[in-house]
Amino acid sequence: MLKCRTVWRTLAPLARTSSTVCRQNARRAGLNNGRLPACVPAAHMSTAPAGGGRENQLYVLLVGATCVGGAIYAYRTVKGDSQRYQDRIDEISSRPLKTFTEEPATPTQSEPPGERINQRILGIMSLLPFHCRTIFEQNHTDEPVIEASPEEAAEPPVVEPDASPASHKVSSHTPYLLIGGGTASFAAARSIRARDPGARVLIVTDELVPPYMRPPLSKELWFSDDPSVTETLRFKQWNGKERSIYFQPPSFYINAEELGSAENGGVAVLTGKKVVHMDVRGNKIKLDDDTEISYDKCLIATGGVPRNLQVIERAGEEVMKRTTLFRKVEDFKSLDKVSRNVKSITIIGGGFLGSELACALGRRSTESDLEVIQMYPEKGNMGKVLPEYLSNWTTEKVKKEGVKIISEALVKSVVSKDDKLEIQLKDGRLVKTDHIVAAVGLEPNVDLAKSAGLEVDSDFGGFRVNAELQARSNIWVAGDAACFYDIRLGRRRVEHHDHAVVSGRLAGENMTGANKPYWHQSMFWSDLGPDVGYEAIGIVDSSLPTVGVFAKATAKDTPKAATEESGTGIRSESETEHTASSPVASSAPSPTGVQHKDEYGKGVIFYLRDKVVVGIILWNVFNRMPIARKIIKDGEEHADLNEVAKLFNIHDD
Amino acid sequence: MSSVREEGKDRIIFVTKEDHASPSSAELVEEDPNDPYEERGLILPSGEINWNCPCLGGMASGPCGTEFKDAFSCFHYSKEEVKGSDCLENFRAMQECMQRYPELYPQEDEKEQQQQQSSETKPTSQDSAETSENGWWRWLLSFYKTPASLWPTAP
């Protein structure tokens, strides 16, 4: 370009001189021709005098040369521009991406036309609704969104998330994602692996340990003779076989980082991470350390959090310090420690957990001088589950375990005084104790409902799912947090171990395409001391009318005897692998065949709803659960329940 | 004689052994063997293996799950006179895999069990591999010989 200019400049004077020469020639020609009459017109440039022909030619040549030169210049400029534009685009696209929300850099003076077009597109895009922009971003992820002029000296900063090293390595996608590391989650993992060969399953849990079973925390672990049980978390069953509360030892699981590359897939557990956000549209979740993990199928098995009494929550730090909400392994460890160091423990709550802990601690009280008090609003233990006569009978048994029972007790206030806790009841009674265990129910964990846009049930709590445990496409819920539709018994939410196993297994099956509804009815059990043990199935609500058929109890009809006889493992495994009975430690031999009219030794109790059996308790009668399950599944109206009771052979062993 | 008592909405019946001696007149709905909703045992009505059977424990889902499934499938469909004799390779591979995870697939318990079962034979260290293999064989065969309700758990 400069060359052209210099050429033009040099040519210019020549051009000028040539033009003046031409003009002078013309004038001279005109003057020469002046003697001629004036009618001769002024010389036309075109008709140059004969003498100026050569100059004319030179002039034409020069003009032509200029035109050609100009054309060449124009062509080269345009070519150079487009080349420069291309170069600039290439250079920018090789730079790392920046986010959409960055401010545009100030444009410099020399902007190739392409850049201007790009910015115009972006300007239009900012007017689009958000989701259109995301589509654009997704389709054009290799194009720069905002660019600074390359002429600027400084490179624009590259934005990268400030993440911990671990999250970099964890695969950002997993085919199967299980939120929650409890029983339901583990059962689902097992089910998925069994049905989908080579499946990769990622379990994300906010606990620091791999999945474990909960029932031993309030039962078997307390009866262990091993002083290091809080560390090993192992317990000996009555047949001598020992096992850990952990479903599988750590070698069963593979590392989360290796999940993507494992040849035959596997189950990985990411501990200590909480899922804080769920993006259902994008099929991904976000952890509390900002890691994002996308999934194909997701299970929510977040379980629940123990409820607390409002009076305790409002009572202040000193009271809260001396209160245990029992659910996890740490709670077991801390309560075990507390029970060895204090003189008095009060359990508030008369349901399963409260009664089991009361019996377990009551057992301890015989060895130490620990006072164990249990208080609840009902008239007797398991007042919301067992019919009144049975609840009363059970309460007497619990008392025999060394527990001080305060029934019909409503807590008004709790204060900390002189290093002790004073519980004031509404009827005026005052209870002084060192430590409180609150076992007043479970609040299902539905934290993710808001971000995920999932329905929460207002009657039972928990995520509302259909009969196949599905909340939405690709999302299932199982365990304590699932409010599901039971085809036989209606919508319900169940907080038992076997239900977690059954629903977790079913969710795993449905995540691998089975499309089966909840049909196999889960069961539950409880042992309150060596004399009282029962298995139950279905809806067992004491407000329903019941029919109980009892036989006289003999020494053989205790949980301990049943286990020893069948030589099988703990009931925690039973319905999952093999029907069995539970071990309950017994130091005293059970009474031999006391023929009391009010002795509810063993029998069957039917719970009725509109004359149909919806729930059954097998009272000190074991290994008959399949029959009970069948009766509930049938859903028939039976005229005489005594005849139905015959099916159980309660008099046999 | 049975005695009946009413306590509000609850009915209590006490029965003796004689009361329950006669067969029950309660009618139960007939089971549909092809009900798709039912939980199945180890072998599905179609003849296939139900890998999700609770009776298998974690065998099909653990780190050696693939090897186990291969071995057991081969065994299940084996038409040899000695069932599974054409599956030795699969079982060997499974054994190898399981030896890498002694925590998950304890070999010790098996030896003890066999010691209890057959007091005559005293397995030595050389025999241990063989006896564990035999143990597997026996365990698998047991699924075919015993009725479903009495299937044992995984060793």
Coordinates of N, CA and C in Angstrom, one line a residue, chain B residues 4-130:
Chain B
V4 N -63.2 -65.9 74.6 CA -63.2 -64.6 73.8 C -63.4 -63.5 74.8
R5 N -62.7 -62.4 74.6 CA -62.9 -61.2 75.4 C -62.9 -60.0 74.5
E6 N -63.7 -59.0 74.9 CA -63.7 -57.8 74.1 C -63.2 -56.7 75.0
E7 N -62.3 -55.9 74.5 CA -61.8 -54.7 75.2 C -62.0 -53.5 74.3
G8 N -63.1 -52.9 74.3 CA -63.4 -51.8 73.4 C -63.4 -52.3 72.0
K9 N -62.6 -51.8 71.2 CA -62.6 -52.2 69.7 C -61.7 -53.4 69.5
D10 N -61.0 -53.8 70.6 CA -60.1 -55.0 70.4 C -60.7 -56.3 70.9
R11 N -60.5 -57.3 70.2 CA -61.1 -58.6 70.5 C -59.9 -59.5 70.8
I12 N -60.0 -60.3 71.9 CA -58.9 -61.2 72.3 C -59.5 -62.6 72.4
I13 N -58.8 -63.5 71.8 CA -59.2 -64.9 71.8 C -58.1 -65.7 72.3
F14 N -58.3 -66.6 73.3 CA -57.3 -67.5 73.8 C -57.7 -68.9 73.2
V15 N -56.7 -69.6 72.7 CA -57.0 -70.9 72.1 C -56.0 -71.9 72.6
T16 N -56.5 -73.1 72.7 CA -55.6 -74.2 73.1 C -55.2 -74.9 71.8
K17 N -54.3 -75.9 72.0 CA -53.8 -76.6 70.9 C -54.9 -77.4 70.2
E18 N -55.8 -77.9 71.0 CA -56.9 -78.7 70.4 C -57.9 -77.8 69.6
D19 N -58.0 -76.5 70.0 CA -58.9 -75.6 69.3 C -58.4 -75.4 67.9
H20 N -57.1 -75.5 67.8 CA -56.5 -75.2 66.4 C -56.1 -76.5 65.7
A21 N -56.6 -77.6 66.2 CA -56.2 -78.9 65.6 C -56.9 -79.1 64.3
S22 N -58.1 -78.7 64.2 CA -58.8 -78.9 62.9 C -58.3 -77.9 61.8
P23 N -58.3 -78.4 60.5 CA -57.7 -77.6 59.5 C -58.5 -76.3 59.3
S24 N -57.8 -75.3 58.8 CA -58.4 -73.9 58.7 C -59.4 -73.9 57.6
S25 N -60.5 -73.1 57.8 CA -61.5 -73.0 56.8 C -61.3 -71.7 56.0
A26 N -60.2 -71.0 56.4 CA -60.0 -69.7 55.7 C -59.5 -69.9 54.3
E27 N -60.1 -69.1 53.4 CA -59.7 -69.3 51.9 C -58.7 -68.3 51.5
L28 N -57.7 -68.8 50.9 CA -56.6 -68.0 50.4 C -56.7 -67.9 48.8
V29 N -56.4 -66.8 48.3 CA -56.4 -66.6 46.9 C -55.3 -67.4 46.2
E30 N -55.7 -68.1 45.1 CA -54.7 -68.9 44.4 C -53.6 -68.1 43.9
E31 N -52.4 -68.6 44.0 CA -51.2 -67.9 43.6 C -51.0 -68.0 42.1
D32 N -50.7 -66.9 41.4 CA -50.4 -67.0 40.0 C -48.9 -67.1 39.8
P33 N -48.5 -68.3 39.3 CA -47.0 -68.5 39.1 C -46.4 -67.5 38.2
N34 N -47.1 -66.8 37.3 CA -46.5 -65.9 36.4 C -46.8 -64.5 36.7
D35 N -47.2 -64.2 37.9 CA -47.4 -62.8 38.4 C -46.1 -62.0 38.2
P36 N -46.2 -61.0 37.3 CA -44.9 -60.2 37.1 C -44.5 -59.4 38.3
Y37 N -45.4 -59.1 39.2 CA -45.1 -58.3 40.3 C -44.4 -59.0 41.4
E38 N -44.6 -60.3 41.5 CA -44.1 -61.1 42.6 C -42.6 -61.1 42.7
E39 N -42.1 -61.2 43.9 CA -40.6 -61.4 44.1 C -40.3 -62.9 43.8
R40 N -39.3 -63.0 43.0 CA -39.0 -64.4 42.5 C -37.9 -65.0 43.3
G41 N -37.8 -66.3 43.3 CA -36.6 -67.0 43.8 C -35.5 -66.9 42.9
L42 N -34.6 -67.9 43.0 CA -33.4 -67.8 42.2 C -33.6 -68.0 40.7
I43 N -34.5 -68.9 40.4 CA -34.8 -69.3 39.0 C -36.2 -68.7 38.6
L44 N -36.2 -67.8 37.6 CA -37.4 -67.2 37.2 C -38.3 -68.2 36.4
P45 N -39.6 -68.0 36.3 CA -40.5 -68.9 35.6 C -40.0 -69.2 34.2
S46 N -39.2 -68.2 33.6 CA -38.8 -68.4 32.3 C -37.6 -69.3 32.2
G47 N -37.0 -69.7 33.4 CA -35.9 -70.5 33.4 C -34.6 -69.8 33.6
E48 N -34.6 -68.4 33.5 CA -33.4 -67.7 33.6 C -33.1 -67.5 35.1
I49 N -31.8 -67.1 35.3 CA -31.4 -66.9 36.7 C -31.8 -65.4 37.1
N50 N -32.3 -65.3 38.3 CA -32.7 -64.0 38.9 C -31.5 -63.5 39.7
W51 N -30.7 -62.7 39.1 CA -29.5 -62.3 39.7 C -29.7 -61.4 40.9
N52 N -30.9 -60.8 41.0 CA -31.3 -60.0 42.1 C -31.9 -60.7 43.2
C53 N -31.9 -62.0 43.2 CA -32.5 -62.8 44.3 C -31.7 -62.5 45.6
P54 N -32.5 -62.2 46.6 CA -31.8 -61.9 47.9 C -31.0 -63.1 48.4
C55 N -31.3 -64.3 47.9 CA -30.6 -65.5 48.4 C -29.2 -65.5 47.9
L56 N -28.8 -64.7 46.9 CA -27.5 -64.7 46.4 C -26.6 -63.7 47.2
G57 N -27.2 -63.0 48.1 CA -26.5 -62.0 48.9 C -25.8 -61.0 47.9
G58 N -24.6 -60.7 48.1 CA -23.9 -59.7 47.2 C -23.1 -60.4 46.1
M59 N -23.3 -61.7 45.9 CA -22.4 -62.4 45.0 C -22.4 -61.8 43.6
A60 N -23.6 -61.5 43.1 CA -23.7 -61.0 41.7 C -23.4 -59.6 41.5
S61 N -23.3 -58.9 42.7 CA -23.1 -57.4 42.5 C -21.7 -56.9 43.0
G62 N -21.0 -57.8 43.6 CA -19.7 -57.4 44.1 C -18.6 -57.2 43.0
P63 N -17.4 -57.0 43.4 CA -16.3 -56.9 42.5 C -16.1 -58.1 41.6
C64 N -16.4 -59.3 42.1 CA -16.3 -60.5 41.3 C -17.7 -60.9 40.7
G65 N -18.6 -60.0 40.6 CA -19.9 -60.2 40.2 C -19.9 -60.8 38.8
T66 N -19.2 -60.2 37.9 CA -19.1 -60.6 36.5 C -18.7 -62.1 36.4
E67 N -17.6 -62.4 37.1 CA -17.0 -63.7 37.1 C -18.0 -64.7 37.6
F68 N -18.7 -64.3 38.7 CA -19.7 -65.2 39.3 C -20.8 -65.4 38.4
K69 N -21.3 -64.4 37.7 CA -22.4 -64.6 36.8 C -22.0 -65.5 35.6
D70 N -20.8 -65.3 35.1 CA -20.4 -66.2 34.0 C -20.3 -67.6 34.5
A71 N -19.7 -67.9 35.7 CA -19.6 -69.2 36.1 C -21.0 -69.9 36.4
F72 N -21.8 -69.1 37.1 CA -23.1 -69.7 37.5 C -24.0 -69.9 36.2
S73 N -23.9 -69.0 35.3 CA -24.7 -69.1 34.1 C -24.3 -70.4 33.3
C74 N -23.0 -70.5 33.2 CA -22.5 -71.7 32.5 C -23.0 -73.0 33.2
F75 N -22.9 -72.9 34.6 CA -23.3 -74.1 35.3 C -24.8 -74.3 35.1
H76 N -25.6 -73.3 35.1 CA -27.1 -73.4 35.0 C -27.5 -74.0 33.7
Y77 N -26.8 -73.6 32.6 CA -27.2 -74.1 31.3 C -26.4 -75.3 30.9
S78 N -25.6 -75.8 31.8 CA -24.7 -76.9 31.4 C -25.6 -78.2 31.2
K79 N -25.4 -78.9 30.1 CA -26.2 -80.1 29.9 C -25.3 -81.3 30.1
E80 N -24.1 -81.2 30.6 CA -23.3 -82.3 30.8 C -23.8 -83.3 31.8
E81 N -23.3 -84.4 31.8 CA -23.8 -85.4 32.8 C -23.4 -85.0 34.2
V82 N -22.2 -84.6 34.4 CA -21.8 -84.0 35.6 C -22.0 -82.5 35.4
K83 N -23.1 -82.0 35.9 CA -23.5 -80.6 35.6 C -22.4 -79.6 36.0
G84 N -22.0 -78.8 35.0 CA -21.0 -77.8 35.3 C -19.6 -78.3 35.0
S85 N -19.4 -79.5 34.6 CA -18.0 -80.0 34.4 C -17.4 -79.2 33.2
D86 N -18.2 -78.6 32.3 CA -17.7 -77.9 31.2 C -17.4 -76.4 31.6
C87 N -17.5 -76.1 32.8 CA -17.4 -74.7 33.3 C -16.2 -74.5 34.2
L88 N -15.3 -75.4 34.1 CA -14.1 -75.3 35.1 C -13.4 -74.0 34.9
E89 N -13.2 -73.6 33.7 CA -12.5 -72.3 33.4 C -13.1 -71.1 34.1
N90 N -14.5 -71.1 33.9 CA -15.2 -70.0 34.5 C -15.1 -70.0 36.1
F91 N -15.1 -71.2 36.6 CA -15.1 -71.3 38.1 C -13.7 -70.9 38.5
R92 N -12.7 -71.3 37.8 CA -11.3 -70.9 38.1 C -11.1 -69.4 38.1
A93 N -11.7 -68.8 37.1 CA -11.6 -67.3 37.0 C -12.3 -66.7 38.2
M94 N -13.4 -67.3 38.6 CA -14.1 -66.7 39.7 C -13.3 -66.9 41.0
Q95 N -12.8 -68.1 41.1 CA -12.0 -68.4 42.3 C -10.8 -67.4 42.4
E96 N -10.1 -67.2 41.3 CA -9.0 -66.2 41.3 C -9.4 -64.9 41.7
C97 N -10.6 -64.4 41.2 CA -11.0 -63.1 41.5 C -11.4 -63.0 43.0
M98 N -12.0 -64.0 43.5 CA -12.4 -64.0 44.9 C -11.2 -64.0 45.8
Q99 N -10.1 -64.7 45.4 CA -9.0 -64.7 46.2 C -8.3 -63.3 46.4
R100 N -8.6 -62.5 45.4 CA -8.1 -61.1 45.5 C -8.9 -60.3 46.5
Y101 N -10.0 -60.7 46.9 CA -10.8 -60.0 47.9 C -11.1 -60.9 49.1
P102 N -10.1 -61.3 49.9 CA -10.4 -62.2 50.9 C -11.4 -61.7 52.0
E103 N -11.4 -60.4 52.1 CA -12.4 -59.8 53.1 C -13.8 -60.1 52.7
L104 N -14.1 -60.0 51.4 CA -15.5 -60.1 50.9 C -15.8 -61.6 50.7
Y105 N -14.9 -62.4 50.3 CA -15.2 -63.8 50.0 C -14.3 -64.7 50.9
P106 N -14.7 -64.8 52.2 CA -13.8 -65.5 53.1 C -13.7 -67.0 52.7
Q107 N -12.4 -67.5 52.7 CA -12.2 -68.9 52.3 C -12.2 -69.7 53.6
E108 N -11.9 -69.0 54.7 CA -11.8 -69.8 56.0 C -13.1 -70.4 56.4
D109 N -14.1 -69.6 56.4 CA -15.4 -70.2 56.9 C -15.8 -71.4 56.2
E110 N -15.5 -71.4 54.9 CA -15.9 -72.6 54.1 C -15.2 -73.9 54.5
K111 N -13.9 -73.7 54.8 CA -13.2 -74.9 55.3 C -13.7 -75.4 56.6
E112 N -14.0 -74.4 57.4 CA -14.6 -74.8 58.7 C -15.9 -75.6 58.5
Q113 N -16.8 -75.0 57.7 CA -18.1 -75.7 57.4 C -17.9 -77.1 56.9
Q114 N -16.9 -77.2 56.0 CA -16.7 -78.6 55.5 C -16.2 -79.5 56.5
Q115 N -15.4 -79.0 57.4 CA -14.8 -79.8 58.5 C -16.0 -80.3 59.4
Q116 N -16.9 -79.4 59.6 CA -18.1 -79.8 60.4 C -18.9 -80.9 59.7
Q117 N -19.1 -80.6 58.4 CA -20.0 -81.5 57.7 C -19.4 -82.9 57.5
S118 N -18.1 -83.0 57.1 CA -17.5 -84.3 56.9 C -16.3 -84.5 57.9
S119 N -16.6 -85.1 59.0 CA -15.6 -85.2 60.0 C -14.5 -86.1 59.6
E120 N -14.7 -87.0 58.6 CA -13.6 -87.9 58.2 C -12.5 -87.2 57.5
T121 N -12.8 -86.4 56.5 CA -11.8 -85.8 55.8 C -11.2 -84.6 56.5
K122 N -9.8 -84.6 56.5 CA -9.1 -83.5 57.1 C -8.5 -82.7 56.0
P123 N -9.0 -81.6 55.7 CA -8.4 -80.8 54.5 C -7.1 -80.3 54.9
T124 N -6.1 -80.6 54.1 CA -4.8 -80.0 54.3 C -4.7 -78.7 53.5
S125 N -3.5 -78.1 53.6 CA -3.4 -76.8 52.8 C -3.4 -77.1 51.3
Q126 N -3.0 -78.3 50.9 CA -3.0 -78.6 49.5 C -4.4 -78.8 49.0
D127 N -5.2 -79.4 49.9 CA -6.6 -79.6 49.5 C -7.4 -78.4 49.5
S128 N -6.9 -77.3 50.2 CA -7.8 -76.2 50.5 C -8.5 -75.6 49.3
A129 N -7.7 -75.5 48.2 CA -8.2 -74.9 47.0 C -9.3 -75.8 46.4
E130 N -9.0 -77.1 46.5 CA -10.0 -78.1 45.9 C -11.3 -78.1 46.7

